[in-house]
Amino acid sequence: MLYREAGDYKTSYTADSQTFPIAFDRYRYWVVLAVSFLVIPFFITDYLVNALFMPFLIYAIAAIGLNILTGYAGQVSLGTGGFMAVGAYACYKLMTAFPDVNILIHVVLAGGITALVGTAFGLPSLRIKGFYLAVATLAAQFFLVWLFNKVAWFYNYSASGQISAPERMVFGVAVTGPNTPAWASYLVCLVFVTISALIARNLTRGALGRQWMATRDMDIAAEIIGVNPLKAKLTAFAVSSFFVGISGALFFAVYLGAVEVGEVFGINKSFLVLFMIIIGGLGSIFGAFAGAAFLVTLPVFLKLIGVDLFGWPTDLVAHLQLVIVGFLIMFFLVKEPHGLAQLWRLAKEKLRLWPFPH
Amino acid sequence: MKDNGESFVTEDGRTIGEVMLDLRDITLRFGGVEAIKSISFDIREGEIRAIIGPNGAGKSSMLNVISGFYIPQDGEVWFHGKKRAPLKPYQVARQGIARTFQNIALFEGMTVLDNIMTGRLNYTKSGLLAQAIWKGKAEREETENREKVERVIDFLEIQAIRKTPVGRLPYGLKKRVELARALAAEPKLLLLDEPMAGMNVEEKEDMSRFILDVNDEFGTTIALIEHDMGVVMDLSDRVVVMDYGKKIGDGTPDEVRNNQAVIDAYLGVAHED
């Protein structure tokens, strides 16, 4: 009843092209923002932050990044883990080289460095498409992980070969290192997620997003209408890697604190983020959130039900999780390639007219 | 009909301008196959120029040469009195040449509005950062482009399907959206590859009216490939006839209709062995 277009007249093209054209959606958006910024920080605990909120928020940024590349621009990438590693190591090198500069600036710079690396690895996309491009990005994944293991300069010649984040303050509160309060690390991630989502949304609803989608849907027609394929594909790689780099930097500095590259940013990470956007929805910012939320909460939820409630062995639950994710990916690829976001969209479309569809 | 490079008046009393696009001795080969054999013709400002011929005559290849998909092995393309270096399709688009395809080439995952908005990409100058914050120049450009696009939407009478994903539209409407996308680019020269293929009589009449209106109201020069002879003869000012990659006729519809080589190509001719 509340979810209505009727009576909500748009009197300018700006109003018509806004992110949430329906009034109810706009209010909901502000409510969600208000709750996440003003309410949750007061109730958050270490367990909640580490098991749910931080992985959800950080993966959401990675999923937004990959969704720009794969969902909007149609370029399949299996290099997400490698690009996250670039973000993490760039952040580490910047943190240790310039300890006086604000960590937030380092995270953004790490995103910028990843954007450059991503663009370089995006060059093959001008010649190859689809599966072949996926394999080329797979090479990036393995090369980058190998590089960070092999060249000691990247981990400052530490004996363990790991990188670990030193303590850094923002406004007098630690946001990295062991003394970080739960709400601080939560807020840092939340700020980055919010800004990333806004930027991604603005880019995808505007001219650049149309270039990407046109290239995805039919590259020949895109070229004939004036899209430079080189520019479209490389900007997609750059913007996507920028977000992936930021998520990698946060994953290392704020979430884990210490990273061994092969373990954390291996090929599994690439697939995990890819599964997020497949389940959440290709070509949708909301889908990135839905997919990240789903794959982060699923193991927690299963553990709660399986281990704590029914007393099943832990390994059974872990395997059950793989089975469920595998099944869901097949289900979504066959039945609904646009994922949870499309189901949500269809529900909203029905809801607009409910209860009188004619 | 005079042909001295200057403007002249056709039989219907329409004024046709100077030569806009001049194709000189274009030869296009695919390996050993000669798709186009040394063809020359011109397209003049403001006219509707039809390219006709039996299947496989090389008509679509000709359009692909003009729009930059194929680079001819021989011959020159002159546009607005200047010789054109080999260009990529998107560079051709920037010179003011837009086209539609024989098999609809729309962006299926996008809405009608977004599809047509892609026609305005050449007019978007704001950078990545401006678009990311959606303020200032980016927002202004978006609104300006939207106004232009809305005019095209009104013109082609597709207001009702503005927000519909293109994949859900029926064939006839898709053809119209494709025309809209090309028009949104405000081209000087519009290339239409079989705009009426697969349409019923009513849809053909609609499309013919739109083509005439585009030519009339926007002054757009149009080159079109079409198989329906009735449509071609009614719409076009001048007709080029191709067969097996060669040009066998060129002139007004009446001249072409009475050309023996053209009649032979279409009706067949008894060979003497």
XYZ file of C-alpha atoms in Angstrom:
631
model
C 0.000 0.000 0.000
C 2.849 2.353 0.811
C 4.910 1.182 -2.109
C 3.475 3.383 -4.811
C 4.553 5.311 -7.868
C 1.140 6.868 -8.240
C 1.065 10.456 -7.019
C 4.866 10.671 -6.945
C 5.241 12.962 -9.944
C 8.648 13.687 -11.369
C 8.975 17.218 -12.664
C 12.593 17.104 -13.800
C 14.817 14.630 -15.596
C 17.180 14.710 -12.618
C 14.395 13.525 -10.358
C 13.462 10.828 -12.850
C 16.959 9.387 -13.060
C 17.630 9.269 -9.315
C 18.708 6.073 -7.637
C 15.470 5.437 -5.786
C 12.611 6.765 -7.891
C 9.988 5.538 -5.443
C 9.426 7.544 -2.270
C 9.200 4.464 -0.039
C 12.590 3.256 -1.274
C 14.129 6.639 -0.502
C 12.855 6.594 3.069
C 14.004 3.010 3.506
C 17.466 3.989 2.266
C 17.750 6.811 4.800
C 16.462 4.572 7.597
C 19.031 1.887 6.775
C 21.798 4.497 6.694
C 20.669 6.030 9.980
C 20.449 2.662 11.736
C 23.845 1.534 10.481
C 25.594 4.771 11.435
C 23.736 5.824 14.583
C 22.317 2.688 16.192
C 24.461 -0.359 15.400
C 27.809 1.138 16.640
C 26.361 1.327 20.161
C 25.291 -2.302 20.297
C 28.089 -3.927 18.389
C 30.245 -6.612 19.993
C 33.582 -8.098 19.016
C 31.929 -11.334 17.933
C 29.363 -9.598 15.707
C 31.973 -7.380 14.107
C 34.415 -10.179 13.357
C 31.957 -12.869 12.302
C 29.381 -10.792 10.469
C 29.708 -7.087 9.911
C 33.314 -6.648 8.833
C 33.430 -9.553 6.383
C 30.033 -8.496 5.021
C 31.028 -4.868 4.495
C 34.465 -5.633 3.074
C 33.213 -8.348 0.739
C 30.443 -5.990 -0.343
C 33.087 -3.544 -1.593
C 34.916 -6.349 -3.426
C 31.628 -7.566 -4.882
C 30.724 -4.049 -6.037
C 34.108 -3.896 -7.742
C 33.794 -7.254 -9.455
C 30.191 -6.533 -10.379
C 31.266 -3.403 -12.235
C 33.707 -5.463 -14.264
C 31.726 -8.655 -14.755
C 28.111 -7.624 -14.235
C 28.163 -4.238 -15.935
C 31.014 -4.414 -18.428
C 30.727 -8.153 -19.131
C 34.414 -8.964 -18.616
C 34.793 -12.148 -16.575
C 37.581 -11.985 -14.021
C 39.072 -14.638 -11.773
C 41.772 -12.309 -10.520
C 39.852 -10.728 -7.632
C 41.977 -12.417 -4.957
C 45.168 -11.243 -6.623
C 43.891 -7.673 -6.899
C 42.810 -7.719 -3.259
C 46.360 -8.794 -2.449
C 47.683 -5.811 -4.420
C 45.471 -3.540 -2.300
C 46.633 -5.207 0.910
C 50.343 -5.065 0.092
C 50.115 -1.517 -1.287
C 48.426 -0.474 1.950
C 51.078 -2.273 4.010
C 53.960 -0.675 2.136
C 52.371 2.783 2.432
C 51.613 2.317 6.136
C 55.175 1.347 6.943
C 56.829 3.850 4.601
C 54.728 6.866 5.646
C 53.609 6.162 9.235
C 52.450 9.753 9.801
C 49.939 9.857 6.973
C 46.337 9.014 7.833
C 45.501 5.353 7.270
C 42.287 6.260 5.432
C 44.353 8.056 2.801
C 46.559 4.977 2.515
C 43.538 2.790 1.872
C 42.357 5.069 -0.923
C 45.861 5.231 -2.395
C 46.069 1.429 -2.224
C 42.875 1.396 -4.290
C 44.522 3.709 -6.804
C 47.586 1.487 -7.101
C 45.374 -1.560 -7.592
C 43.509 0.351 -10.299
C 46.775 0.799 -12.199
C 47.711 -2.874 -11.808
C 44.180 -3.937 -12.784
C 44.282 -1.787 -15.912
C 47.554 -3.402 -16.946
C 46.071 -6.880 -16.505
C 42.955 -5.694 -18.340
C 44.865 -5.115 -21.549
C 44.309 -8.690 -22.842
C 40.542 -8.030 -22.723
C 40.934 -5.977 -25.878
C 41.816 -9.140 -27.769
C 40.096 -11.984 -25.951
C 36.653 -12.525 -24.481
C 34.695 -14.790 -22.181
C 36.387 -17.937 -20.916
C 39.693 -17.018 -22.490
C 39.751 -13.722 -20.664
C 38.864 -15.554 -17.441
C 41.936 -17.708 -17.913
C 44.074 -14.629 -18.590
C 42.890 -13.059 -15.324
C 43.549 -16.378 -13.604
C 47.157 -15.892 -14.664
C 47.071 -12.508 -12.923
C 45.783 -14.207 -9.778
C 48.596 -16.741 -9.633
C 51.285 -14.334 -10.766
C 50.436 -11.722 -8.130
C 50.301 -14.225 -5.258
C 53.613 -15.696 -6.418
C 55.130 -12.222 -6.661
C 54.148 -11.235 -3.114
C 55.563 -14.519 -1.803
C 58.749 -14.348 -3.796
C 59.899 -10.744 -3.534
C 60.835 -10.027 0.082
C 60.647 -6.253 -0.433
C 56.852 -6.491 -0.414
C 56.750 -7.902 3.124
C 59.638 -5.733 4.339
C 61.951 -8.787 4.618
C 60.083 -10.094 7.670
C 61.152 -13.584 8.759
C 57.654 -15.091 8.612
C 56.897 -13.782 5.136
C 53.689 -12.341 6.539
C 52.589 -8.751 6.630
C 50.994 -7.381 9.771
C 49.339 -4.037 10.277
C 50.882 -1.683 12.830
C 48.544 0.361 15.012
C 47.221 3.512 13.357
C 44.929 6.149 14.795
C 42.103 8.164 13.272
C 40.874 11.063 15.440
C 42.729 9.542 18.378
C 41.061 6.146 18.103
C 42.936 3.075 16.945
C 41.477 1.602 13.759
C 44.169 -0.979 13.064
C 46.135 -3.209 15.394
C 45.000 -5.268 18.378
C 43.641 -2.352 20.444
C 40.948 -1.398 17.957
C 37.474 -1.123 19.488
C 34.765 -3.030 17.624
C 32.747 0.043 16.715
C 35.774 1.806 15.204
C 36.644 -0.928 12.744
C 32.936 -1.266 11.927
C 32.577 2.448 11.202
C 35.685 2.580 9.011
C 34.353 -0.246 6.849
C 30.881 1.271 6.799
C 32.154 4.638 5.592
C 34.081 2.984 2.774
C 31.118 0.813 1.785
C 28.739 3.755 1.712
C 31.010 5.915 -0.421
C 31.915 3.012 -2.728
C 28.263 2.153 -3.294
C 27.376 5.786 -4.030
C 30.222 6.177 -6.506
C 29.457 2.849 -8.152
C 25.793 3.730 -8.449
C 26.517 7.150 -9.945
C 28.940 5.700 -12.455
C 26.644 2.888 -13.504
C 23.529 5.012 -13.988
C 25.404 7.606 -16.025
C 27.205 7.791 -19.337
C 30.129 5.584 -18.310
C 27.781 2.851 -17.080
C 25.960 2.919 -20.403
C 29.268 2.490 -22.204
C 30.035 -0.530 -20.037
C 26.619 -2.120 -20.447
C 26.580 -1.458 -24.179
C 29.956 -3.181 -24.480
C 28.619 -6.086 -22.427
C 25.379 -6.519 -24.384
C 26.682 -6.080 -27.922
C 30.181 -4.813 -28.485
C 29.741 -4.251 -32.236
C 26.700 -2.040 -31.811
C 28.441 -0.215 -28.975
C 31.326 0.624 -31.240
C 29.050 1.846 -34.003
C 27.287 4.228 -31.626
C 30.613 5.739 -30.651
C 31.936 3.707 -27.720
C 35.680 3.322 -27.816
C 36.052 -0.337 -26.727
C 39.573 0.248 -25.424
C 38.422 3.053 -23.159
C 35.265 1.295 -22.005
C 37.021 -1.930 -21.047
C 40.039 -0.335 -19.423
C 37.971 2.098 -17.342
C 35.904 -0.878 -16.193
C 39.081 -2.679 -15.138
C 40.418 0.455 -13.435
C 37.259 1.316 -11.487
C 36.640 -2.320 -10.578
C 40.206 -2.827 -9.366
C 40.011 0.403 -7.402
C 37.171 -0.981 -5.286
C 38.721 -4.442 -5.067
C 41.978 -2.835 -3.935
C 40.206 -0.889 -1.207
C 38.504 -4.047 0.000
C 41.865 -5.860 0.029
C 43.454 -3.052 2.022
C 40.617 -3.092 4.575
C 40.628 -6.889 4.704
C 44.286 -6.811 5.659
C 44.610 -3.675 7.772
C 41.290 -3.467 9.594
C 39.868 -6.993 9.545
C 42.658 -9.584 9.786
C 45.586 -7.461 10.915
C 48.077 -10.024 9.601
C 48.095 -11.768 6.246
C 49.861 -14.651 4.566
C 49.148 -13.988 0.926
C 48.634 -17.480 -0.474
C 46.253 -18.386 2.313
C 44.125 -15.250 2.392
C 44.164 -13.984 -1.183
C 44.327 -17.290 -3.043
C 42.136 -18.474 -5.883
C 39.394 -19.357 -3.372
C 38.878 -15.671 -2.680
C 38.406 -14.976 -6.378
C 35.747 -17.651 -6.615
C 34.053 -16.561 -3.397
C 33.555 -13.007 -4.676
C 32.449 -14.318 -8.071
C 29.866 -16.546 -6.351
C 28.659 -13.524 -4.399
C 27.807 -11.580 -7.519
C 26.300 -14.617 -9.255
C 24.002 -15.342 -6.316
C 23.421 -11.684 -5.513
C 22.861 -10.575 -9.066
C 25.091 -9.604 -11.975
C 24.819 -5.975 -12.947
C 23.319 -4.668 -9.740
C 24.816 -2.765 -6.809
C 22.171 -4.151 -4.499
C 23.105 -7.607 -5.759
C 26.662 -7.102 -4.500
C 25.287 -6.457 -1.011
C 22.806 -9.316 -1.181
C 25.440 -11.794 -2.362
C 27.995 -10.689 0.230
C 25.401 -10.834 3.008
C 24.248 -14.265 1.916
C 27.653 -15.908 1.663
C 28.898 -14.318 4.885
C 25.855 -15.242 6.957
C 25.385 -18.745 5.525
C 28.289 -20.396 7.426
C 27.377 -18.552 10.637
C 23.751 -19.547 10.249
C 24.589 -23.170 9.442
C 26.892 -23.388 12.416
C 24.168 -21.974 14.631
C 21.591 -24.470 13.356
C 23.792 -27.508 12.743
C 26.441 -27.483 15.457
C 24.800 -25.560 18.259
C 21.205 -26.696 17.807
C 21.410 -30.235 16.422
C 24.893 -31.111 17.627
C 26.168 -32.245 14.221
C 29.945 -32.556 13.772
C 31.637 -29.382 12.501
C 33.099 -30.957 9.374
C 29.662 -32.184 8.301
C 28.326 -28.647 8.553
C 31.311 -27.283 6.653
C 30.708 -29.742 3.828
C 26.991 -29.055 3.894
C 27.813 -25.428 3.293
C 29.784 -26.300 0.146
C 26.897 -28.424 -1.116
C 24.377 -25.652 -0.531
C 26.502 -22.976 -2.195
C 27.201 -25.243 -5.167
C 23.537 -26.037 -5.580
C 22.539 -22.392 -5.323
C 25.043 -21.327 -7.942
C 23.684 -23.908 -10.367
C 20.149 -22.873 -9.504
C 20.779 -19.176 -10.083
C 22.783 -19.671 -13.274
C 19.992 -21.779 -14.763
C 16.897 -20.138 -13.344
C 17.769 -16.554 -12.565
C 21.094 -15.287 -13.905
C 20.368 -11.902 -12.389
C 20.309 -13.408 -8.941
C 18.671 -12.299 -5.732
C 18.586 -8.713 -6.984
C 16.300 -9.715 -9.852
C 13.965 -11.613 -7.507
C 13.852 -8.492 -5.367
C 13.199 -6.323 -8.440
C 10.365 -8.578 -9.629
C 8.831 -8.556 -6.177
C 8.955 -4.767 -6.172
C 7.434 -4.573 -9.634
C 4.516 -6.726 -8.463
C 4.266 -4.752 -5.253
C 3.890 -1.457 -7.095
C 0.600 -2.594 -8.528
C -0.558 -4.772 -5.652
C -3.362 -5.490 -4.837
C -4.945 -4.300 -8.117
C -2.663 -5.389 -10.931
C -4.940 -4.202 -13.734
C 19.289 14.907 -64.101
C 22.408 17.024 -63.905
C 25.418 15.753 -62.063
C 27.825 18.621 -61.688
C 28.497 18.283 -57.983
C 26.184 21.134 -57.053
C 22.672 21.094 -55.718
C 19.787 20.291 -58.024
C 16.074 19.644 -57.993
C 14.672 16.126 -58.413
C 11.597 15.049 -60.350
C 9.492 15.330 -57.187
C 10.605 18.913 -56.776
C 12.904 18.161 -53.832
C 16.160 20.040 -53.579
C 19.203 17.832 -53.154
C 22.418 19.343 -51.863
C 26.084 18.890 -52.579
C 27.952 15.622 -52.437
C 28.336 14.552 -48.816
C 29.848 11.106 -49.097
C 31.755 10.079 -52.175
C 32.856 6.480 -52.656
C 35.503 6.085 -55.322
C 36.433 2.722 -56.828
C 35.824 0.786 -53.627
C 37.069 -2.801 -53.826
C 36.608 -5.174 -50.895
C 37.971 -8.693 -50.817
C 37.552 -11.500 -48.296
C 40.423 -13.797 -49.181
C 39.733 -14.763 -52.768
C 36.144 -13.510 -52.786
C 35.567 -10.058 -54.186
C 32.530 -8.767 -52.316
C 32.685 -5.330 -53.874
C 34.281 -4.737 -57.245
C 35.447 -1.209 -57.909
C 32.203 0.569 -57.067
C 31.795 4.328 -57.120
C 28.759 6.348 -56.110
C 27.948 9.369 -54.036
C 25.428 10.383 -51.422
C 24.250 13.968 -51.510
C 23.208 16.194 -48.688
C 19.537 15.880 -47.769
C 18.644 13.028 -50.074
C 17.286 9.562 -49.453
C 19.577 7.213 -51.270
C 18.581 3.586 -51.696
C 20.973 0.717 -52.284
C 19.233 -2.289 -53.793
C 20.213 -5.584 -55.329
C 19.642 -9.326 -54.997
C 20.924 -11.271 -51.983
C 24.696 -11.411 -51.775
C 25.148 -8.399 -53.999
C 27.400 -6.684 -51.468
C 24.972 -4.063 -50.175
C 25.584 -4.669 -46.493
C 29.329 -4.883 -47.119
C 29.057 -1.444 -48.688
C 27.400 -0.042 -45.552
C 30.072 -1.738 -43.457
C 32.735 0.022 -45.494
C 31.032 3.355 -44.914
C 30.651 2.764 -41.181
C 34.210 1.554 -40.754
C 33.731 -2.151 -40.013
C 35.560 -3.136 -43.171
C 38.571 -1.387 -44.591
C 38.451 -1.690 -48.395
C 41.607 -2.961 -50.090
C 41.241 -0.374 -52.838
C 39.431 2.873 -53.293
C 38.795 6.048 -51.388
C 36.041 7.344 -49.160
C 35.506 11.097 -49.300
C 33.351 12.705 -46.637
C 32.421 16.387 -46.791
C 35.038 16.995 -49.460
C 37.876 15.402 -47.494
C 39.527 12.073 -48.067
C 38.916 9.833 -45.093
C 41.781 7.856 -43.613
C 40.864 4.316 -42.475
C 38.863 4.847 -39.298
C 37.551 2.661 -36.506
C 33.753 2.433 -36.258
C 33.592 4.650 -33.167
C 35.600 7.329 -34.961
C 33.178 7.175 -37.886
C 30.342 7.636 -35.398
C 32.016 10.800 -34.131
C 32.030 12.217 -37.656
C 28.245 12.101 -37.619
C 27.412 8.797 -39.267
C 24.915 6.563 -37.453
C 23.367 3.300 -38.554
C 20.950 0.511 -37.792
C 21.529 -3.163 -38.419
C 19.839 -5.814 -40.503
C 19.520 -8.058 -37.458
C 18.560 -5.792 -34.606
C 21.614 -4.905 -32.555
C 20.130 -3.398 -29.420
C 21.477 -3.698 -25.903
C 19.050 -6.307 -24.596
C 19.871 -5.913 -20.924
C 19.162 -2.183 -20.851
C 15.907 -0.227 -20.868
C 14.639 1.546 -23.976
C 15.649 4.860 -22.436
C 19.193 3.694 -21.672
C 19.508 2.232 -25.156
C 18.582 5.531 -26.755
C 20.769 7.441 -24.287
C 23.779 5.519 -25.625
C 23.223 7.497 -28.814
C 24.292 10.578 -26.845
C 27.610 9.133 -25.650
C 29.526 11.135 -28.241
C 28.187 14.324 -26.717
C 29.262 13.433 -23.168
C 32.383 15.315 -22.192
C 32.378 15.064 -18.392
C 35.107 12.936 -16.864
C 35.075 9.944 -14.592
C 35.325 11.922 -11.353
C 32.521 14.309 -12.280
C 30.302 11.348 -13.132
C 31.248 9.582 -9.913
C 29.908 12.405 -7.757
C 27.056 13.161 -10.189
C 27.281 16.907 -9.742
C 27.959 19.908 -11.921
C 28.849 19.180 -15.513
C 27.947 15.498 -15.358
C 24.459 16.168 -14.061
C 23.916 19.034 -16.495
C 25.004 16.938 -19.462
C 22.802 14.074 -18.374
C 19.779 16.395 -18.309
C 20.611 17.952 -21.677
C 21.061 14.544 -23.260
C 17.826 13.366 -21.708
C 15.969 16.318 -23.262
C 17.315 15.465 -26.703
C 16.422 11.814 -26.206
C 12.905 12.667 -25.053
C 12.406 14.611 -28.275
C 13.342 11.527 -30.281
C 11.067 9.384 -28.102
C 8.158 11.754 -28.784
C 8.970 11.814 -32.471
C 8.905 8.023 -32.799
C 5.932 7.648 -30.465
C 7.523 5.247 -28.005
C 6.813 7.166 -24.784
C 4.920 4.277 -23.227
C 7.829 1.825 -23.359
C 10.514 4.222 -22.104
C 11.392 2.193 -19.009
C 10.834 -1.279 -20.463
C 13.844 -3.564 -20.877
C 14.447 -3.954 -24.606
C 14.457 -7.753 -24.376
C 10.718 -7.727 -23.649
C 9.698 -5.728 -26.744
C 8.164 -7.145 -29.916
C 10.127 -7.042 -33.161
C 8.546 -3.977 -34.748
C 9.138 -1.841 -31.685
C 12.731 -3.021 -31.408
C 13.328 -1.770 -34.944
C 11.873 1.561 -33.922
C 14.045 1.759 -30.789
C 17.084 1.040 -32.902
C 16.146 3.913 -35.189
C 15.656 6.087 -32.116
C 19.126 5.228 -30.848
C 20.654 6.207 -34.181
C 18.622 9.438 -34.277
C 19.636 10.412 -30.747
C 23.177 10.751 -32.072
C 21.875 13.549 -34.347
C 23.706 12.103 -37.343
C 24.374 13.970 -40.557
C 24.215 10.694 -42.429
C 21.952 7.855 -41.336
C 22.534 4.363 -42.711
C 19.575 1.983 -42.507
C 20.204 -1.676 -43.247
C 16.833 -3.194 -44.179
C 14.746 -1.102 -41.802
C 11.576 -2.891 -42.886
C 12.700 -6.501 -43.011
C 10.157 -8.836 -41.474
C 7.489 -6.196 -40.969
C 3.838 -6.343 -41.942
C 2.275 -3.721 -44.220
C 1.130 -1.505 -41.381
C 4.522 -1.498 -39.682
C 6.159 -0.786 -43.037
C 3.901 2.200 -43.548
C 4.765 3.502 -40.094
C 8.462 3.042 -40.691
C 8.294 4.692 -44.115
C 6.557 7.674 -42.592
C 9.231 7.923 -39.902
C 12.003 7.786 -42.488
C 10.413 10.527 -44.572
C 9.800 12.632 -41.457
C 13.374 12.234 -40.265
C 14.623 13.363 -43.643
C 12.124 16.204 -43.762
C 12.234 17.571 -40.213
C 15.846 16.986 -39.219
C 17.271 17.301 -42.732
C 19.152 14.047 -42.180
C 20.682 12.437 -45.219
C 19.636 8.796 -45.399
C 21.119 5.813 -47.184
C 19.006 2.698 -46.939
C 19.087 -0.887 -48.085
C 15.664 -2.352 -48.735
C 14.161 -5.256 -50.622
C 10.584 -3.996 -50.886
C 10.616 -2.321 -54.303
C 7.421 -0.392 -53.672
C 8.964 1.210 -50.595
C 12.259 1.919 -52.347
C 10.647 3.561 -55.355
C 8.374 5.683 -53.181
C 10.915 6.829 -50.624
C 14.159 7.345 -52.399
C 15.449 10.212 -54.474
C 18.144 8.161 -56.133
C 18.879 4.454 -56.289
C 22.097 2.448 -56.665
C 21.673 -1.103 -57.938
C 24.283 -3.725 -57.131
C 24.651 -7.286 -58.318
C 27.487 -9.710 -57.565
C 29.569 -6.876 -56.116
C 29.234 -4.698 -59.196
C 27.235 -1.561 -59.739
C 24.738 -2.152 -62.534
C 22.584 0.927 -62.230
C 22.462 4.374 -60.659
C 19.863 7.084 -60.999
C 16.364 8.191 -60.124
C 13.801 5.471 -59.388
C 12.334 5.864 -62.872
C 15.693 5.608 -64.590
C 16.552 2.504 -62.606
C 13.186 0.905 -63.249
C 13.760 1.091 -66.992
C 17.389 0.038 -66.914
C 17.818 -3.222 -68.860
C 20.716 -4.484 -66.698
C 18.606 -4.015 -63.583
C 15.638 -5.816 -65.068
C 17.912 -8.671 -66.064
C 19.405 -8.925 -62.608
C 16.033 -9.043 -60.911
C 14.027 -11.077 -63.404
C 16.829 -13.223 -64.730
C 17.956 -13.409 -68.318
C 18.252 -16.243 -70.816
C 21.918 -17.003 -71.392
C 22.983 -17.963 -74.869
C 25.448 -20.824 -74.732
